[in-house]
Structures are given as C-alpha cells and as structure tokens.
Amino acid sequence: MGWSLGLVYAILFYTPFPLSIPLAIAGFILTNFYLKKIVVKRMNVISDRRSSSGPQSVNYSCINCGTNHSQAACPKCGSKMKGANFRS
Ligand SMILES: [Zn+2]
C-alpha cells in the first residue's frame, strides 16, 4: 500500500495538475491490482508448500503379517516384503 501511495505522490509531483489526477488514480489502481496478484501468487506458493510437506501419508504394510509400518523391515516379523499403503 505504501508503495503505491509513493507512486501516486510521484505522479502528482511530476505531472501538471489537470493530467496528474487521472494518472494518479490509474497508477494507484494498477499498482494495487499488481500487488494483489503478487500476494495471491505468494499465498498459492505457501499453500503448495504446506500440502507437499505435510505429515507423511504414505505408509507401508507388511505383506507377510499385515502390520502397518514405515520402516525398511517389518518390526513384527522382520520381513522386508511390504506394500505401499496410501492413507489420508
Ligand atoms: Zn510383518
């Protein structure tokens, strides 16, 4: 917001009076529109990061005894045979 107000003041200062008013308004609206776009983009990036780095939903279930675990080998029977278990 302060950024766009600075631009408006610059336009008011550097352009002659009758021209400066519509230019200042256009500049204000354009910069706000542009800043909103950036904010929306940042929000999307944040939500993307959140969804990708959330708690691990992929688990494994032992094929031998059916125990759900996320280790290389089954903690119950020691079997390394396991299937991916996608849970929410
Ligand atoms: Zn097992």
Short mmCIF file of N, CA, C and O and ligand atoms in Angstrom, two decimals:
data_model
loop_
_atom_site.label_atom_id
_atom_site.label_comp_id
_atom_site.label_asym_id
_atom_site.label_seq_id
_atom_site.Cartn_x
_atom_site.Cartn_y
_atom_site.Cartn_z
N MET A 1 0.84 -1.22 0.00
CA MET A 1 0.00 0.00 0.00
C MET A 1 0.86 1.25 0.00
O MET A 1 0.65 2.15 -0.79
N GLY A 2 1.84 1.32 0.86
CA GLY A 2 2.73 2.48 0.93
C GLY A 2 3.48 2.69 -0.37
O GLY A 2 3.72 3.82 -0.80
N TRP A 3 3.79 1.58 -0.99
CA TRP A 3 4.50 1.56 -2.27
C TRP A 3 3.68 2.28 -3.33
O TRP A 3 4.16 3.16 -4.03
N SER A 4 2.37 1.95 -3.45
CA SER A 4 1.52 2.56 -4.47
C SER A 4 1.23 4.01 -4.14
O SER A 4 1.12 4.85 -5.03
N LEU A 5 1.14 4.33 -2.86
CA LEU A 5 0.92 5.73 -2.46
C LEU A 5 2.12 6.58 -2.85
O LEU A 5 1.97 7.72 -3.29
N GLY A 6 3.31 6.02 -2.73
CA GLY A 6 4.52 6.72 -3.14
C GLY A 6 4.49 7.04 -4.62
O GLY A 6 4.86 8.15 -5.03
N LEU A 7 4.02 6.08 -5.41
CA LEU A 7 3.92 6.29 -6.87
C LEU A 7 2.91 7.39 -7.17
O LEU A 7 3.15 8.26 -8.01
N VAL A 8 1.79 7.39 -6.45
CA VAL A 8 0.76 8.41 -6.64
C VAL A 8 1.34 9.79 -6.33
O VAL A 8 1.14 10.75 -7.09
N TYR A 9 2.09 9.90 -5.25
CA TYR A 9 2.70 11.19 -4.90
C TYR A 9 3.69 11.62 -5.97
O TYR A 9 3.76 12.80 -6.32
N ALA A 10 4.45 10.65 -6.51
CA ALA A 10 5.42 10.96 -7.57
C ALA A 10 4.71 11.49 -8.80
O ALA A 10 5.15 12.48 -9.40
N ILE A 11 3.59 10.85 -9.17
CA ILE A 11 2.83 11.30 -10.34
C ILE A 11 2.29 12.70 -10.09
O ILE A 11 2.39 13.59 -10.95
N LEU A 12 1.74 12.93 -8.91
CA LEU A 12 1.17 14.25 -8.58
C LEU A 12 2.25 15.33 -8.61
O LEU A 12 2.00 16.47 -8.98
N PHE A 13 3.46 14.95 -8.25
CA PHE A 13 4.55 15.91 -8.16
C PHE A 13 5.13 16.24 -9.53
O PHE A 13 5.43 17.39 -9.82
N TYR A 14 5.25 15.23 -10.38
CA TYR A 14 5.98 15.41 -11.65
C TYR A 14 5.10 15.78 -12.83
O TYR A 14 5.61 16.27 -13.83
N THR A 15 3.79 15.54 -12.76
CA THR A 15 2.92 15.88 -13.90
C THR A 15 2.10 17.12 -13.59
O THR A 15 1.74 17.35 -12.43
N PRO A 16 1.81 17.93 -14.65
CA PRO A 16 0.99 19.13 -14.44
C PRO A 16 -0.40 18.78 -13.94
O PRO A 16 -0.91 17.70 -14.21
N PHE A 17 -1.02 19.71 -13.22
CA PHE A 17 -2.23 19.44 -12.44
C PHE A 17 -3.37 18.71 -13.16
O PHE A 17 -3.77 17.65 -12.68
N PRO A 18 -3.91 19.22 -14.30
CA PRO A 18 -5.11 18.51 -14.81
C PRO A 18 -4.83 17.07 -15.21
O PRO A 18 -5.70 16.22 -15.14
N LEU A 19 -3.58 16.81 -15.64
CA LEU A 19 -3.23 15.45 -16.07
C LEU A 19 -2.97 14.53 -14.90
O LEU A 19 -3.17 13.32 -14.96
N SER A 20 -2.48 15.11 -13.81
CA SER A 20 -1.98 14.29 -12.70
C SER A 20 -3.08 13.50 -12.01
O SER A 20 -2.83 12.39 -11.53
N ILE A 21 -4.31 14.06 -11.95
CA ILE A 21 -5.37 13.38 -11.19
C ILE A 21 -5.73 12.01 -11.79
O ILE A 21 -5.63 11.00 -11.10
N PRO A 22 -6.13 11.95 -13.09
CA PRO A 22 -6.45 10.61 -13.62
C PRO A 22 -5.24 9.68 -13.64
O PRO A 22 -5.39 8.48 -13.41
N LEU A 23 -4.06 10.23 -13.88
CA LEU A 23 -2.84 9.42 -13.89
C LEU A 23 -2.59 8.83 -12.51
O LEU A 23 -2.24 7.65 -12.38
N ALA A 24 -2.78 9.65 -11.49
CA ALA A 24 -2.55 9.19 -10.11
C ALA A 24 -3.53 8.09 -9.75
O ALA A 24 -3.15 7.07 -9.15
N ILE A 25 -4.80 8.28 -10.13
CA ILE A 25 -5.82 7.27 -9.82
C ILE A 25 -5.51 5.97 -10.56
O ILE A 25 -5.54 4.88 -9.98
N ALA A 26 -5.15 6.09 -11.86
CA ALA A 26 -4.82 4.91 -12.66
C ALA A 26 -3.62 4.19 -12.07
O ALA A 26 -3.61 2.96 -11.95
N GLY A 27 -2.62 4.97 -11.68
CA GLY A 27 -1.41 4.38 -11.09
C GLY A 27 -1.74 3.67 -9.79
O GLY A 27 -1.26 2.56 -9.56
N PHE A 28 -2.59 4.28 -8.99
CA PHE A 28 -2.97 3.69 -7.70
C PHE A 28 -3.69 2.37 -7.91
O PHE A 28 -3.37 1.35 -7.29
N ILE A 29 -4.66 2.37 -8.85
CA ILE A 29 -5.44 1.15 -9.11
C ILE A 29 -4.54 0.06 -9.70
O ILE A 29 -4.59 -1.09 -9.28
N LEU A 30 -3.68 0.45 -10.65
CA LEU A 30 -2.80 -0.52 -11.31
C LEU A 30 -1.83 -1.16 -10.32
O LEU A 30 -1.64 -2.38 -10.33
N THR A 31 -1.24 -0.33 -9.46
CA THR A 31 -0.27 -0.88 -8.51
C THR A 31 -0.96 -1.78 -7.49
O THR A 31 -0.42 -2.82 -7.12
N ASN A 32 -2.17 -1.39 -7.06
CA ASN A 32 -2.90 -2.24 -6.12
C ASN A 32 -3.25 -3.56 -6.76
O ASN A 32 -3.14 -4.62 -6.14
N PHE A 33 -3.66 -3.51 -8.03
CA PHE A 33 -4.01 -4.72 -8.78
C PHE A 33 -2.78 -5.62 -8.89
O PHE A 33 -2.86 -6.82 -8.65
N TYR A 34 -1.65 -5.01 -9.20
CA TYR A 34 -0.39 -5.74 -9.36
C TYR A 34 0.04 -6.37 -8.04
O TYR A 34 0.41 -7.53 -7.98
N LEU A 35 -0.06 -5.59 -6.95
CA LEU A 35 0.33 -6.09 -5.63
C LEU A 35 -0.58 -7.25 -5.20
O LEU A 35 -0.12 -8.23 -4.63
N LYS A 36 -1.87 -7.13 -5.51
CA LYS A 36 -2.82 -8.19 -5.15
C LYS A 36 -2.43 -9.48 -5.86
O LYS A 36 -2.48 -10.56 -5.28
N LYS A 37 -2.05 -9.36 -7.13
CA LYS A 37 -1.63 -10.51 -7.91
C LYS A 37 -0.44 -11.20 -7.25
O LYS A 37 -0.39 -12.42 -7.14
N ILE A 38 0.55 -10.39 -6.80
CA ILE A 38 1.74 -10.93 -6.15
C ILE A 38 1.34 -11.65 -4.87
O ILE A 38 1.80 -12.75 -4.59
N VAL A 39 0.46 -11.02 -4.09
CA VAL A 39 0.03 -11.61 -2.82
C VAL A 39 -0.66 -12.94 -3.06
O VAL A 39 -0.39 -13.93 -2.38
N VAL A 40 -1.54 -12.99 -4.07
CA VAL A 40 -2.25 -14.23 -4.40
C VAL A 40 -1.26 -15.31 -4.79
O VAL A 40 -1.36 -16.45 -4.36
N LYS A 41 -0.24 -14.93 -5.59
CA LYS A 41 0.79 -15.88 -6.00
C LYS A 41 1.52 -16.44 -4.79
O LYS A 41 1.78 -17.63 -4.70
N ARG A 42 1.89 -15.53 -3.86
CA ARG A 42 2.61 -15.96 -2.67
C ARG A 42 1.76 -16.91 -1.83
O ARG A 42 2.25 -17.91 -1.32
N MET A 43 0.46 -16.60 -1.69
CA MET A 43 -0.44 -17.45 -0.93
C MET A 43 -0.49 -18.84 -1.55
O MET A 43 -0.48 -19.84 -0.85
N ASN A 44 -0.53 -18.89 -2.89
CA ASN A 44 -0.57 -20.18 -3.57
C ASN A 44 0.69 -20.97 -3.30
O ASN A 44 0.63 -22.17 -3.07
N VAL A 45 1.84 -20.28 -3.31
CA VAL A 45 3.11 -20.95 -3.05
C VAL A 45 3.11 -21.52 -1.64
O VAL A 45 3.50 -22.67 -1.42
N ILE A 46 2.62 -20.73 -0.67
CA ILE A 46 2.59 -21.18 0.72
C ILE A 46 1.69 -22.40 0.86
O ILE A 46 2.07 -23.38 1.50
N SER A 47 0.52 -22.36 0.24
CA SER A 47 -0.40 -23.49 0.37
C SER A 47 0.16 -24.72 -0.33
O SER A 47 -0.03 -25.85 0.13
N ASP A 48 0.88 -24.51 -1.45
CA ASP A 48 1.51 -25.64 -2.14
C ASP A 48 2.55 -26.29 -1.25
O ASP A 48 2.62 -27.52 -1.16
N ARG A 49 3.36 -25.46 -0.60
CA ARG A 49 4.40 -25.98 0.28
C ARG A 49 3.77 -26.77 1.42
O ARG A 49 4.25 -27.81 1.82
N ARG A 50 2.69 -26.23 1.97
CA ARG A 50 2.02 -26.87 3.10
C ARG A 50 1.51 -28.25 2.70
O ARG A 50 1.66 -29.21 3.43
N SER A 51 0.92 -28.33 1.50
CA SER A 51 0.33 -29.60 1.10
C SER A 51 1.41 -30.62 0.77
O SER A 51 1.22 -31.82 0.96
N SER A 52 2.58 -30.16 0.27
CA SER A 52 3.62 -31.10 -0.12
C SER A 52 4.47 -31.54 1.07
O SER A 52 5.00 -32.65 1.08
N SER A 53 4.62 -30.67 2.08
CA SER A 53 5.47 -31.02 3.22
C SER A 53 4.64 -31.36 4.45
O SER A 53 5.11 -31.25 5.57
N GLY A 54 3.41 -31.75 4.23
CA GLY A 54 2.55 -32.11 5.35
C GLY A 54 2.96 -33.44 5.95
O GLY A 54 3.96 -34.02 5.54
N PRO A 55 2.20 -33.91 6.94
CA PRO A 55 2.54 -35.20 7.56
C PRO A 55 2.52 -36.32 6.54
O PRO A 55 1.67 -36.35 5.66
N GLN A 56 3.47 -37.22 6.67
CA GLN A 56 3.60 -38.32 5.72
C GLN A 56 2.34 -39.18 5.72
O GLN A 56 1.97 -39.73 6.74
N SER A 57 1.70 -39.27 4.56
CA SER A 57 0.50 -40.08 4.49
C SER A 57 0.80 -41.44 3.87
O SER A 57 -0.05 -42.31 3.86
N VAL A 58 2.03 -41.60 3.34
CA VAL A 58 2.39 -42.88 2.74
C VAL A 58 2.92 -43.81 3.84
O VAL A 58 3.83 -43.45 4.58
N ASN A 59 2.33 -44.93 3.92
CA ASN A 59 2.76 -45.91 4.91
C ASN A 59 2.95 -47.24 4.19
O ASN A 59 2.54 -47.39 3.06
N TYR A 60 3.59 -48.18 4.87
CA TYR A 60 3.75 -49.50 4.27
C TYR A 60 3.05 -50.52 5.13
O TYR A 60 2.95 -50.37 6.35
N SER A 61 2.58 -51.54 4.51
CA SER A 61 2.01 -52.64 5.27
C SER A 61 2.74 -53.92 4.89
O SER A 61 2.99 -54.17 3.71
N CYS A 62 3.10 -54.66 5.90
CA CYS A 62 3.85 -55.89 5.70
C CYS A 62 3.01 -56.90 4.91
O CYS A 62 1.84 -57.12 5.23
N ILE A 63 3.62 -57.47 3.89
CA ILE A 63 2.89 -58.46 3.09
C ILE A 63 2.77 -59.76 3.88
O ILE A 63 1.79 -60.49 3.77
N ASN A 64 3.80 -60.02 4.72
CA ASN A 64 3.84 -61.29 5.46
C ASN A 64 2.78 -61.35 6.56
O ASN A 64 2.02 -62.32 6.66
N CYS A 65 2.74 -60.29 7.43
CA CYS A 65 1.82 -60.35 8.57
C CYS A 65 0.78 -59.24 8.57
O CYS A 65 -0.10 -59.21 9.43
N GLY A 66 0.91 -58.28 7.68
CA GLY A 66 -0.11 -57.23 7.55
C GLY A 66 0.06 -56.06 8.49
O GLY A 66 -0.81 -55.21 8.59
N THR A 67 1.20 -55.97 9.20
CA THR A 67 1.43 -54.86 10.12
C THR A 67 1.74 -53.58 9.33
O THR A 67 2.53 -53.60 8.40
N ASN A 68 1.10 -52.48 9.74
CA ASN A 68 1.40 -51.19 9.11
C ASN A 68 2.63 -50.57 9.76
O ASN A 68 2.69 -50.44 10.98
N HIS A 69 3.62 -50.22 8.95
CA HIS A 69 4.84 -49.60 9.48
C HIS A 69 5.50 -48.77 8.39
O HIS A 69 5.11 -48.85 7.21
N SER A 70 6.47 -47.94 8.78
CA SER A 70 7.14 -47.10 7.79
C SER A 70 8.65 -47.36 7.80
O SER A 70 9.44 -46.51 7.43
N GLN A 71 9.07 -48.53 8.28
CA GLN A 71 10.49 -48.86 8.32
C GLN A 71 10.87 -49.74 7.14
O GLN A 71 10.01 -50.20 6.39
N ALA A 72 12.19 -49.96 7.01
CA ALA A 72 12.67 -50.79 5.90
C ALA A 72 12.21 -52.23 6.07
O ALA A 72 11.80 -52.87 5.11
N ALA A 73 12.26 -52.71 7.31
CA ALA A 73 11.83 -54.08 7.57
C ALA A 73 10.69 -54.07 8.58
O ALA A 73 10.59 -53.16 9.40
N CYS A 74 9.87 -55.04 8.53
CA CYS A 74 8.73 -55.12 9.45
C CYS A 74 9.21 -55.27 10.89
O CYS A 74 10.05 -56.13 11.18
N PRO A 75 8.73 -54.44 11.82
CA PRO A 75 9.17 -54.54 13.22
C PRO A 75 8.62 -55.79 13.91
O PRO A 75 9.10 -56.17 14.96
N LYS A 76 7.63 -56.38 13.33
CA LYS A 76 6.98 -57.53 13.98
C LYS A 76 7.63 -58.85 13.56
O LYS A 76 8.02 -59.65 14.41
N CYS A 77 7.77 -59.03 12.25
CA CYS A 77 8.29 -60.32 11.78
C CYS A 77 9.62 -60.18 11.04
O CYS A 77 10.23 -61.17 10.68
N GLY A 78 10.07 -58.94 10.80
CA GLY A 78 11.37 -58.73 10.17
C GLY A 78 11.37 -58.90 8.67
O GLY A 78 12.41 -58.79 8.03
N SER A 79 10.22 -59.11 8.08
CA SER A 79 10.15 -59.30 6.64
C SER A 79 10.34 -57.96 5.92
O SER A 79 9.85 -56.92 6.37
N LYS A 80 11.07 -57.99 4.82
CA LYS A 80 11.25 -56.77 4.03
C LYS A 80 10.25 -56.69 2.89
O LYS A 80 10.25 -55.73 2.13
N MET A 81 9.41 -57.65 2.80
CA MET A 81 8.36 -57.63 1.80
C MET A 81 7.22 -56.75 2.29
O MET A 81 6.62 -57.01 3.34
N LYS A 82 6.99 -55.66 1.58
CA LYS A 82 5.93 -54.75 2.03
C LYS A 82 5.29 -54.06 0.84
O LYS A 82 5.90 -53.93 -0.22
N GLY A 83 4.07 -53.62 1.05
CA GLY A 83 3.35 -52.90 0.00
C GLY A 83 3.07 -51.50 0.45
O GLY A 83 2.89 -51.23 1.64
N ALA A 84 3.08 -50.57 -0.50
CA ALA A 84 2.80 -49.17 -0.17
C ALA A 84 1.34 -49.04 0.22
O ALA A 84 0.45 -49.63 -0.40
N ASN A 85 1.12 -48.26 1.26
CA ASN A 85 -0.23 -48.11 1.79
C ASN A 85 -0.57 -46.62 1.80
O ASN A 85 -0.07 -45.87 2.64
N PHE A 86 -1.34 -46.14 0.84
CA PHE A 86 -1.65 -44.71 0.76
C PHE A 86 -2.90 -44.41 1.59
O PHE A 86 -3.99 -44.83 1.26
N ARG A 87 -2.66 -43.70 2.70
CA ARG A 87 -3.77 -43.37 3.58
C ARG A 87 -3.82 -41.86 3.80
O ARG A 87 -2.80 -41.20 3.79
N SER A 88 -5.02 -41.36 4.03
CA SER A 88 -5.15 -39.92 4.25
C SER A 88 -5.00 -39.60 5.72
O SER A 88 -5.37 -40.40 6.55
ZN ZN B 1 5.48 -58.46 9.19
#
